[in-house]
Short mmCIF file of C-alpha atoms in Angstrom, two decimals:
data_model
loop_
_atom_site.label_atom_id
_atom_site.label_comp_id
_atom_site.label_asym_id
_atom_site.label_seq_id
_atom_site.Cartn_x
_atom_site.Cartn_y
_atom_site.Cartn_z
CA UNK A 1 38.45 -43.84 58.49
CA UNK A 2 36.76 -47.20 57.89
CA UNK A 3 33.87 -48.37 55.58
CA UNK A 4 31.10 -50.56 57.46
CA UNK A 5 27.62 -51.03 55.18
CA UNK A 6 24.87 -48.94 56.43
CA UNK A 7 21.08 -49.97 56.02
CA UNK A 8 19.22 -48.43 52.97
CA UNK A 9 16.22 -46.04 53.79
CA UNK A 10 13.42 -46.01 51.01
CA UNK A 11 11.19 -42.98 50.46
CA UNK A 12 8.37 -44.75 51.92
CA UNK A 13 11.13 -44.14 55.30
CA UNK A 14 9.86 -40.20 55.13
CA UNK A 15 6.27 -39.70 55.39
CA UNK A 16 6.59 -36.51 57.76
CA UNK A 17 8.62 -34.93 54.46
CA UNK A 18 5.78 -36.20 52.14
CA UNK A 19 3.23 -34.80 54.18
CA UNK A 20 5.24 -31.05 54.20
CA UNK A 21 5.30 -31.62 50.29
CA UNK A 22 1.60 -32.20 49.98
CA UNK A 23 0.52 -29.30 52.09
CA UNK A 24 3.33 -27.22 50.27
CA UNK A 25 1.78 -28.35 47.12
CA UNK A 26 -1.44 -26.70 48.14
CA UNK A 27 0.77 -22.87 48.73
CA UNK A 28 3.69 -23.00 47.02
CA UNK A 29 4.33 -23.87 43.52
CA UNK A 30 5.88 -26.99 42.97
CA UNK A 31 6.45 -27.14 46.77
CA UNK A 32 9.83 -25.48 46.42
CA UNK A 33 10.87 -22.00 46.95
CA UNK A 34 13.91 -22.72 44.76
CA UNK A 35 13.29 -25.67 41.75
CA UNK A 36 16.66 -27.65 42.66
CA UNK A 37 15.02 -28.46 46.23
CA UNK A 38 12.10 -30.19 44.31
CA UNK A 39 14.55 -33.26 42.96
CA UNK A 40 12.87 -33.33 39.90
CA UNK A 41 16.34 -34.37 38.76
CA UNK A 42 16.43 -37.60 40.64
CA UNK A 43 12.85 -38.17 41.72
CA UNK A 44 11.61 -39.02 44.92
CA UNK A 45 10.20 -37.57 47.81
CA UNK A 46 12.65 -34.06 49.03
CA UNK A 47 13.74 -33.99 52.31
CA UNK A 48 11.97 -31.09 54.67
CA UNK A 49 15.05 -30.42 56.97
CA UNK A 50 14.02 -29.71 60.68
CA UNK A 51 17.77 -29.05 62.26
CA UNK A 52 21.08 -28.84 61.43
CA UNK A 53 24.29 -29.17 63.67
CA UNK A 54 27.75 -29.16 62.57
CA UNK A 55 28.17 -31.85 59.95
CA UNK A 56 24.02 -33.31 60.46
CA UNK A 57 21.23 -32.35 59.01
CA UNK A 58 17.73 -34.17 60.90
CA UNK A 59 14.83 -34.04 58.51
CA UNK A 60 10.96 -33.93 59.72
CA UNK A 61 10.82 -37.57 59.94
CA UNK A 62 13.66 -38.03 62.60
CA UNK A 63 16.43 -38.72 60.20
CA UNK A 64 20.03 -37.59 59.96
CA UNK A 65 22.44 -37.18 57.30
CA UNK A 66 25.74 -35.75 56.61
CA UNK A 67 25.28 -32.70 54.67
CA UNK A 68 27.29 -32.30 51.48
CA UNK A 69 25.54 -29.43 50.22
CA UNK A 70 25.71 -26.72 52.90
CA UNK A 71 23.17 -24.91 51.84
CA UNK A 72 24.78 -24.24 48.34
CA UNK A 73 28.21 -22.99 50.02
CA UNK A 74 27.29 -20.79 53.02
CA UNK A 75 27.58 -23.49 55.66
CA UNK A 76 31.29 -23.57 55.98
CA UNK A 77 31.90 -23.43 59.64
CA UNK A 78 28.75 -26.13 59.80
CA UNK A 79 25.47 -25.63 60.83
CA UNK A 80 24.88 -23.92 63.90
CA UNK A 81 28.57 -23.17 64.89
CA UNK A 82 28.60 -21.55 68.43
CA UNK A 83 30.41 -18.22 67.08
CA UNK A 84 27.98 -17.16 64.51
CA UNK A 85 25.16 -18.14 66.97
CA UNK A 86 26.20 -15.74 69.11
CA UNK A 87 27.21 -13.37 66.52
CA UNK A 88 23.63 -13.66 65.57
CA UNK A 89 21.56 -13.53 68.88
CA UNK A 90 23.95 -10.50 70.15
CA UNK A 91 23.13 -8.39 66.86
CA UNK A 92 19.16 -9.59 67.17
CA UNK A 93 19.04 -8.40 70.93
CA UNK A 94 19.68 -4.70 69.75
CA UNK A 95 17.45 -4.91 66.98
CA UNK A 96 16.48 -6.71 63.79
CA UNK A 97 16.37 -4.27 60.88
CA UNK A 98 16.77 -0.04 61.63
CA UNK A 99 15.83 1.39 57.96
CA UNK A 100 19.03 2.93 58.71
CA UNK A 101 23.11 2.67 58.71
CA UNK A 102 24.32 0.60 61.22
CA UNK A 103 27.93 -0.46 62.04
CA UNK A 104 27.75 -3.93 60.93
CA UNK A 105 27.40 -3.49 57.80
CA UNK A 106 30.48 -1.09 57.67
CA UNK A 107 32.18 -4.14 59.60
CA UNK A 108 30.99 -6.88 57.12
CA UNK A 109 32.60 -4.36 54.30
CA UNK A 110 35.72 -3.58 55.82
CA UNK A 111 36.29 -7.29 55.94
CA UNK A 112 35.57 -8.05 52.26
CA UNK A 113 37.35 -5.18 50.98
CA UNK A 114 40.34 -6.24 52.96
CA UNK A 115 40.29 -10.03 51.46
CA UNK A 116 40.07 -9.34 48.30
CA UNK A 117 42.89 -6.77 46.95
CA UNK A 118 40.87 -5.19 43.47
CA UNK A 119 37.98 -4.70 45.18
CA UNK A 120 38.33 -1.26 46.89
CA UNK A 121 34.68 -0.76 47.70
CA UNK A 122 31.53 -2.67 48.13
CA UNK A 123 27.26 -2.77 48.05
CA UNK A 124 25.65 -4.78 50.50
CA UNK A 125 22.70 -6.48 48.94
CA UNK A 126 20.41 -8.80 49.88
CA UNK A 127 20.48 -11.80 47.11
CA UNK A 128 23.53 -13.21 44.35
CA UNK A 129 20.94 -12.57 41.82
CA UNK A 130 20.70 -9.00 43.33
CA UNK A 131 24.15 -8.30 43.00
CA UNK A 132 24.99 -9.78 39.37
CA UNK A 133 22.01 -7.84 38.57
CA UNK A 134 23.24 -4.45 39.97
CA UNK A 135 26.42 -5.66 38.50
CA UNK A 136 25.52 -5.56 35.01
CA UNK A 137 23.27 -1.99 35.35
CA UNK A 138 26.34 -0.80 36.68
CA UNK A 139 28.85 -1.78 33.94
CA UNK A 140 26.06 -0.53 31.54
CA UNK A 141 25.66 2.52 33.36
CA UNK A 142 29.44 2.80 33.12
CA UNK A 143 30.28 2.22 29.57
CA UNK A 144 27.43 3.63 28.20
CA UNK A 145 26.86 0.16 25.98
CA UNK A 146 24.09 -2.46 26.67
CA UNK A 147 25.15 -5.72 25.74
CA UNK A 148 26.29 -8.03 28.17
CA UNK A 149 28.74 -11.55 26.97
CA UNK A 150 28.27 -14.59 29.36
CA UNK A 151 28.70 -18.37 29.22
CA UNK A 152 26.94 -21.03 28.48
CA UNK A 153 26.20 -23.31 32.03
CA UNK A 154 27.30 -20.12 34.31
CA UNK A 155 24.54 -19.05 36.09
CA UNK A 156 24.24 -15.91 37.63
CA UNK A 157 20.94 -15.75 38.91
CA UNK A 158 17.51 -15.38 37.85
CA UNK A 159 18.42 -12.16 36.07
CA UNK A 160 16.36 -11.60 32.71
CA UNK A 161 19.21 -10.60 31.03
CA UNK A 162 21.04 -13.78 31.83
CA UNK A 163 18.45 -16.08 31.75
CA UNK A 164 19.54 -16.99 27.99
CA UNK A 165 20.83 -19.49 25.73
CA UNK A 166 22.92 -19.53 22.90
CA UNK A 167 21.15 -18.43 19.36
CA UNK A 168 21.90 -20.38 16.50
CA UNK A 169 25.58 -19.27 16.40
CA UNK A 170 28.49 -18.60 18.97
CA UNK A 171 27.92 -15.06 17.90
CA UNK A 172 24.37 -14.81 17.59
CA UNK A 173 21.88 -12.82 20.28
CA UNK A 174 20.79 -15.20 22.51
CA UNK A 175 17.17 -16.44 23.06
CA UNK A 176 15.36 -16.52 25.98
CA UNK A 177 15.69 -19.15 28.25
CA UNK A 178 13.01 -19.30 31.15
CA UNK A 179 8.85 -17.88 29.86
CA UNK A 180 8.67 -14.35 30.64
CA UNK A 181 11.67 -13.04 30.17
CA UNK A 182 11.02 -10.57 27.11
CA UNK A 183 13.31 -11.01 23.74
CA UNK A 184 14.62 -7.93 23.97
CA UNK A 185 16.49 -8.48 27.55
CA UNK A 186 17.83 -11.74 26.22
CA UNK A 187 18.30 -10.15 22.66
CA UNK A 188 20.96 -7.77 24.43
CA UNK A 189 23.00 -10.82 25.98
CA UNK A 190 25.41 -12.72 23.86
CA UNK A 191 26.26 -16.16 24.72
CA UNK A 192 29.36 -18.33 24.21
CA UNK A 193 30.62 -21.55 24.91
CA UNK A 194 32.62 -21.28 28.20
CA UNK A 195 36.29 -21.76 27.92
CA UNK A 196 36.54 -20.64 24.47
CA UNK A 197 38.92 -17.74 23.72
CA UNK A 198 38.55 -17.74 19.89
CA UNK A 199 34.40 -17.37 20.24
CA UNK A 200 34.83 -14.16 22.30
CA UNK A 201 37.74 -12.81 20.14
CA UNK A 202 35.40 -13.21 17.54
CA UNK A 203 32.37 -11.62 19.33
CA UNK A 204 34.39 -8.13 19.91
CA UNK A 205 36.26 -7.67 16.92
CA UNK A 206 32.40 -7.78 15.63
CA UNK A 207 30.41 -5.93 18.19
CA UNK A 208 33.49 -4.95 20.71
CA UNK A 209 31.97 -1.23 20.28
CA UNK A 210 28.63 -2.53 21.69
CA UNK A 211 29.63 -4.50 24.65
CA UNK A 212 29.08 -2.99 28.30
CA UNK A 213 30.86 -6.38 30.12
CA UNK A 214 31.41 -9.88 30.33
CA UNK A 215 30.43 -11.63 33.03
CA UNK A 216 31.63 -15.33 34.16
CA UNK A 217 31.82 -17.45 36.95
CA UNK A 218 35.14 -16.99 38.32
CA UNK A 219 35.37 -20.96 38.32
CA UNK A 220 32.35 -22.60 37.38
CA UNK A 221 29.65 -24.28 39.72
CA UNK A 222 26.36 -24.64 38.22
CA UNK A 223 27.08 -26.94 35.51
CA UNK A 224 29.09 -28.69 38.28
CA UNK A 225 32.96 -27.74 38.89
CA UNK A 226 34.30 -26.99 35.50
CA UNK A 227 36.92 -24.50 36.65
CA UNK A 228 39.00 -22.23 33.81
CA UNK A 229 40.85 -23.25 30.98
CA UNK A 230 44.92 -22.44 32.26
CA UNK A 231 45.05 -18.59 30.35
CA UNK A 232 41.38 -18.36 29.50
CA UNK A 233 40.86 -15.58 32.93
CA UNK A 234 43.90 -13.55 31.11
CA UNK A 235 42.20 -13.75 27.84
CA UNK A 236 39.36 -12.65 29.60
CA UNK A 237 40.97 -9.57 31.20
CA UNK A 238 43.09 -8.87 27.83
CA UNK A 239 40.27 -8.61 25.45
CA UNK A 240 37.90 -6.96 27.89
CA UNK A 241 40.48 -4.18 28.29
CA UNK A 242 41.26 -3.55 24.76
CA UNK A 243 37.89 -2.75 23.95
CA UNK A 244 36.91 -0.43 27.06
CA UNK A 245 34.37 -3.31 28.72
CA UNK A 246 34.29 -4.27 32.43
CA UNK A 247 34.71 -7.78 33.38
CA UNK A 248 32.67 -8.98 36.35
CA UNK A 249 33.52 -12.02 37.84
CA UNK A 250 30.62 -13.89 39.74
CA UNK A 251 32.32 -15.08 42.95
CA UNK A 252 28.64 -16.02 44.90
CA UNK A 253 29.39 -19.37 44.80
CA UNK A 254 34.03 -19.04 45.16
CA UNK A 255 34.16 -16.55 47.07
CA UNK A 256 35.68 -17.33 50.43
CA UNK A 257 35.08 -20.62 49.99
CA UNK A 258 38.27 -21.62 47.66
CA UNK A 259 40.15 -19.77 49.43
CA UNK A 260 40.31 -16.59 51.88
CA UNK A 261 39.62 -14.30 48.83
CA UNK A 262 37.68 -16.84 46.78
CA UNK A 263 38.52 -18.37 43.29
CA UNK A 264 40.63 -14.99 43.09
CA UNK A 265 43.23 -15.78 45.70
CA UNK A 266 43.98 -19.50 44.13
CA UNK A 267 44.27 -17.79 40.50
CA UNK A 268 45.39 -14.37 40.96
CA UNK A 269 46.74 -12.13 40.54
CA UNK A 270 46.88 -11.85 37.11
CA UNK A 271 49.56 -10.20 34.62
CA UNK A 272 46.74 -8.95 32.59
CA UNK A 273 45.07 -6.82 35.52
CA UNK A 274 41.89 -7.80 38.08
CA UNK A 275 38.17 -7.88 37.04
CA UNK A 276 36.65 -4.62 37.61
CA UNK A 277 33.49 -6.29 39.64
CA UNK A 278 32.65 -9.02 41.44
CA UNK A 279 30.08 -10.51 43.09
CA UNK A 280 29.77 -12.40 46.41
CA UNK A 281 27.25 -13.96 48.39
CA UNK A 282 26.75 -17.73 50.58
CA UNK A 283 29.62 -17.36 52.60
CA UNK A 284 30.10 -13.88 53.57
CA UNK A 285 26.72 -14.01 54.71
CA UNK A 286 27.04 -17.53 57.09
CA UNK A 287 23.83 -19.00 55.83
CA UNK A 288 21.76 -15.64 55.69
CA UNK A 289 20.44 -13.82 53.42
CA UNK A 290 23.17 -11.30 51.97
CA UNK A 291 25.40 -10.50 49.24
CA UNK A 292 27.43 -8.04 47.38
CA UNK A 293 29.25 -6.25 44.73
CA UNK A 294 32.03 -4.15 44.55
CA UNK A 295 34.94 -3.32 42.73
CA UNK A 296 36.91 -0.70 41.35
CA UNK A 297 36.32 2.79 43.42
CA UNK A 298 35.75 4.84 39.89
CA UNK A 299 33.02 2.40 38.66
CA UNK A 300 31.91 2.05 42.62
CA UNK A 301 31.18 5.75 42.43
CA UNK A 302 28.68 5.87 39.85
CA UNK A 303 25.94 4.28 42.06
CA UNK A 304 23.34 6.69 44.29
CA UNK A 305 23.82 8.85 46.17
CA UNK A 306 26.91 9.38 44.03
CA UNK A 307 26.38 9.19 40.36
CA UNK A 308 23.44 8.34 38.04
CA UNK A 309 23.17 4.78 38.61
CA UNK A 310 20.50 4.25 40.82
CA UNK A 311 20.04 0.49 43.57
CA UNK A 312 18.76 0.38 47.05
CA UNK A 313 17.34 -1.86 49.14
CA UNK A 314 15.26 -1.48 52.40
CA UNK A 315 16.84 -4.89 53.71
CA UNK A 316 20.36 -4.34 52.22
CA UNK A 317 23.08 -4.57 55.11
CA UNK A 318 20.50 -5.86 57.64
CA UNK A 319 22.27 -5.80 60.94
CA UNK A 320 22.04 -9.33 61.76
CA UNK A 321 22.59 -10.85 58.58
CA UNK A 322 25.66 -8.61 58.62
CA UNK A 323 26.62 -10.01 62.04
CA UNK A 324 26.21 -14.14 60.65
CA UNK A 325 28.10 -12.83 57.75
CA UNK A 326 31.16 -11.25 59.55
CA UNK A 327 31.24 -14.33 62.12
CA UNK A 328 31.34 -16.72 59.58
CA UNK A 329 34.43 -15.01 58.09
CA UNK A 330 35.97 -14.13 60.65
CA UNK A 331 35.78 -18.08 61.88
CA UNK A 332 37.33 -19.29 58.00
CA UNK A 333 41.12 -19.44 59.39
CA UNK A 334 43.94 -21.35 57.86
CA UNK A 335 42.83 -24.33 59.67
CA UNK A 336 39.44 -24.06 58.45
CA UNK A 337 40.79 -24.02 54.54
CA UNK A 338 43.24 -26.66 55.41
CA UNK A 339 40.32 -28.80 57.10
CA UNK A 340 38.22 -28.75 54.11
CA UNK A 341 40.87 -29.76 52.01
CA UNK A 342 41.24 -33.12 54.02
CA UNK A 343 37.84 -33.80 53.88
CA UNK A 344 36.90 -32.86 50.50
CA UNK A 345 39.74 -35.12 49.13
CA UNK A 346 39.16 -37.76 51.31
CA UNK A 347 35.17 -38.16 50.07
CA UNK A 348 36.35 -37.40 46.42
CA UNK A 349 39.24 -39.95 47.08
CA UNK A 350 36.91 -42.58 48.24
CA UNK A 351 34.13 -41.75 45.30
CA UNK A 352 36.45 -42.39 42.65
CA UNK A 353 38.00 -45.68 44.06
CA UNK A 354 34.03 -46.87 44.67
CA UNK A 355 32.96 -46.14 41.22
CA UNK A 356 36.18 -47.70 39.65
CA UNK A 357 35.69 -50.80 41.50
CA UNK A 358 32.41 -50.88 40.23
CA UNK A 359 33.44 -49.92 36.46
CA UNK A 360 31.17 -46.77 36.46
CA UNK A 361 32.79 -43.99 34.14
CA UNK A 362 33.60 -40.94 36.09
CA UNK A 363 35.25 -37.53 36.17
CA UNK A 364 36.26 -35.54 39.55
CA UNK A 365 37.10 -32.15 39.15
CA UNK A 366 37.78 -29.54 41.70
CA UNK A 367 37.56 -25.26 42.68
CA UNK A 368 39.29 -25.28 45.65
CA UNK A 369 37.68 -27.42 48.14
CA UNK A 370 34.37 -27.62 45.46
CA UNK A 371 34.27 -30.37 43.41
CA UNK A 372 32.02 -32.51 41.05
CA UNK A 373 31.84 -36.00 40.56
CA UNK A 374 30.53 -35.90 36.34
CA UNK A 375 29.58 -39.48 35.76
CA UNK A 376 31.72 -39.75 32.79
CA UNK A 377 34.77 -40.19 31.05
CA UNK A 378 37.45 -37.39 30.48
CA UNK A 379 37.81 -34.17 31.42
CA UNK A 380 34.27 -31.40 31.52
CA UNK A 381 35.62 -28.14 30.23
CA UNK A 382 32.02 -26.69 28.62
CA UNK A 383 28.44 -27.01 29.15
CA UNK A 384 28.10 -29.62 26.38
CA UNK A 385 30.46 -31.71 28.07
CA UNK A 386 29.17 -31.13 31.22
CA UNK A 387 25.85 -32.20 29.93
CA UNK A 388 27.26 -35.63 28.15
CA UNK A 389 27.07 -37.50 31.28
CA UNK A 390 24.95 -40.37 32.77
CA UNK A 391 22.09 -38.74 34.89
CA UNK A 392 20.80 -42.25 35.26
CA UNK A 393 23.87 -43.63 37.11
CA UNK A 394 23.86 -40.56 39.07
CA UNK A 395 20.05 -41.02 40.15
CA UNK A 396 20.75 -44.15 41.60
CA UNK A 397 24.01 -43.33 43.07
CA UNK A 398 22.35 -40.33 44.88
CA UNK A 399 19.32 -42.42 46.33
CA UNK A 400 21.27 -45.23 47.65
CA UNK A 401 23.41 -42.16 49.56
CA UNK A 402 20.68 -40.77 50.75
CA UNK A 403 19.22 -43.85 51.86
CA UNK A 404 22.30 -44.44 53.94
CA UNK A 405 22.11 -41.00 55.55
CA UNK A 406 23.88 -38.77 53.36
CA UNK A 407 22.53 -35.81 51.19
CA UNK A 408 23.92 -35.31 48.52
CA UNK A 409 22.96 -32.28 46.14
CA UNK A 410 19.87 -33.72 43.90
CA UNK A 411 21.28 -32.81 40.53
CA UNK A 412 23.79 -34.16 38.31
CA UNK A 413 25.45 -30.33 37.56
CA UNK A 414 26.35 -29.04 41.09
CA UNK A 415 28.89 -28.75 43.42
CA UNK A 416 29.57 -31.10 46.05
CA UNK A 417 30.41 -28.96 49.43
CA UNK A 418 31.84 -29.99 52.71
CA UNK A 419 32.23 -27.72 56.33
CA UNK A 420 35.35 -27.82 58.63
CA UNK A 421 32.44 -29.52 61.13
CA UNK A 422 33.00 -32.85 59.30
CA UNK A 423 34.75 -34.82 61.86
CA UNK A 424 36.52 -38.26 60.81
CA UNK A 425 32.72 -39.83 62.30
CA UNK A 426 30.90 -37.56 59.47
CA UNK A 427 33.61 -38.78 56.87
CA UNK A 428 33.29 -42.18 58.17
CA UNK A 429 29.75 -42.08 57.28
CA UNK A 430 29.82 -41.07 53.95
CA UNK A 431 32.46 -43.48 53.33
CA UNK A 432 30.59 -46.82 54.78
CA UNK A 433 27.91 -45.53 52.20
CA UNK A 434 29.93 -45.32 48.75
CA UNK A 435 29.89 -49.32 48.31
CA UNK A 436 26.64 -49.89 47.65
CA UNK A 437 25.79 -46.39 46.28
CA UNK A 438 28.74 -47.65 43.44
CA UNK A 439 26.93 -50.98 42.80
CA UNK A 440 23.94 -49.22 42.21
CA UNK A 441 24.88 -46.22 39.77
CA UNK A 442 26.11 -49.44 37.75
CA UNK A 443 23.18 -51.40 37.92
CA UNK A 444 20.69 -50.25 34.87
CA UNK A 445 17.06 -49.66 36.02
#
């Protein structure tokens, strides 16, 4: 794998992407369907992506880059890969949505609920925020309590409840955290700082009597990779238990991506028990739009048509999305995990050697194949850490990348993620890049 410079592309290089973004503008607020896409954390004009293949993305100007977000996770075989294409096209020749059962869904289960050993049955959804959100009703509906514990910098959706931020005490309510979500959803959601065993001690032997569930990212991604403290998943499971809560573990982002059975299969399983929920979503649905929950069979059972907890969905466990989804994990073999582990450590390796030789603090850390680069010193194990970094020295670090063809994700506190399409060329790429994207996260605007 060798390093040659690559010429530097300037905004002013993507006037077919500013013209999408003006007429956006004019439809869409902000532009964006989702705010990340808007790089309002680096500035500059987002790319409109035309086509993707394997590794490459081509944006509405011509351009290609190697993709290091993969559409948030999902991407993992790459873009386009011939056996969920024809997963795809098969299931869309028979039909695109019925209104009714079909066997793909049943399929799609079957194959979570045999890769992931607590969870003994599952709800297809249609969204990550769907399923934390049916998540949580469920766990309420379940204990019979309303107040829900999460962490500070795991997100897990744009779920009222867990839109929030911490009050003015580890043990406080929280306060909302986005307009429009009322006081009294976030007033029923307690947050604490992530990694902290003592804080949620605390918390129940206070309120343990009130508390439905806790609910954390099985190894952070949203404030960037900040995976579990070593024992704080047991403390987790230990204090949950003693006081009759569930524990849900968000595995949208982990799940099948760290491993076979997501963050779960590199850290369990655990002396202290399993979570009782989970959540999953990009991966088992190959870059379409599905997701799930599931779980324990007793707390399973109180959804509809079974018990009093009522979800649905007209879309949920659409046939074709089912088909992507199955496809997709069906394709992740040991060589696929083992593939992603070359290349993620061989861009991480490379990223770390660039920015030392050009004396720009850093921090690497990893969930599986997942990692961040925190432009920092020391190790990120919170939210506040994760938020003590250099955004400034990322900015420029992430427009001289993308001016050399590579896309990186356009905010400081995500996850960096790679496919088993990346070929040694793709990896070359990104690698000819990191010189002068080094030299300029040092250089001060």
């Amino acid at each position: 794998m060798s390093s040659q410079p690559l010429p530097v592309q300037t905004d002013s290089d993507a006037p077919a992407s500013a013209a999408l973004l003006a007429r956006a503008a004019e439809v869409i607020p902000g532009g964006v369907n989702s705010p990340v896409r808007a790089f309002r954390a680096v500035g500059g004009t987002p790319r409109f992506m035309a086509s993707g293949s394997g590794p490459w993305l081509t944006d509405a100007d011509g351009k290609r880059y190697v993709d290091l977000i993969c559409s948030w996770g999902p991407m993992i075989l790459g873009h386009a890969h011939p056996d969920v294409l024809t997963a795809v096209t098969e299931a869309a020749a028979h039909g695109f949505s019925f209104g009714t059962p079909s066997e793909n869904e049943v399929r799609l289960a079957e194959e979570i609920v045999a890769r992931v050993e607590p969870v003994e049955q599952v709800r297809l959804v249609n969204s990550g925020t769907e399923a934390t959100m049916s998540a949580i009703r469920l766990a309420r509906g379940f204990t019979g309590r309303d107040v829900i514990v999460k962490f500070a910098g795991c997100y897990h959706g744009h779920v009222d409840a867990l839109l929030a931020s911490a009050g003015s005490g580890v043990a406080t309510f929280a306060l909302p955290d986005s307009a429009g979500v009322p006081r009294s959803s976030a007033g029923e959601t307690i947050v604490l700082p992530y990694n902290d065993l003592p804080a949620l001690e605390a918390v129940f032997a206070e309120r343990g009597h009130e508390i439905a569930a806790v609910i954390t990212e099985a190894a952070a991604g949203n404030m960037g990779v900040v995976p579990p403290a070593p024992g704080f998943t047991e403390g987790l499971l230990r204090v949950t238990k003693a006081h009759g809560a569930l524990l849900v573990s968000d595995e949208v982002m982990t799940g099948f991506r760290c491993s076979a059975s997501g963050f779960y299969g590199l850290e369990g399983p655990y002396a202290a028990g399993a979570p009782d929920l989970f959540t999953f979503g990009k991966v088992m649905g190959g870059g379409f739009p599905t997701a799930a929950f599931g779980g324990r069979a007793d707390v399973m059972a109180l959804l509809a048509p079974l018990g009093p907890v009522y979800q649905a969905g007209t879309l949920s466990g659409n046939p074709v999305a089912s088909a992507a989804g199955l496809a997709t994990l069906q394709g992740c073999t040991p060589a696929v995990y083992e593939r992603l582990d070359v290349v993620s450590h061989a861009i991480a390796g490379a990223v770390a050697n660039e920015l030392t030789a050009a004396s720009v603090p850093h921090t690497i850390q990893w969930a599986g194949s997942m990692f961040s680069v925190f432009f920092r010193d020391g190790a990120v194990t919170s939210y506040d850490d994760a938020k003590d970094q250099d955004t400034g020295a990322f900015r420029r670090f992430f427009h001289a990348m993308l001016g050399q063809g590579v896309h990186l994700p356009p905010s400081a506190f995500e996850s960096w993620f790679v496919s088993a399409s990346h070929d040694d060329a793709a990896v070359d790429h990104v690698l000819a890049a990191l010189p002068a994207a080094a030299r300029a996260a040092a250089t001060p605007d």
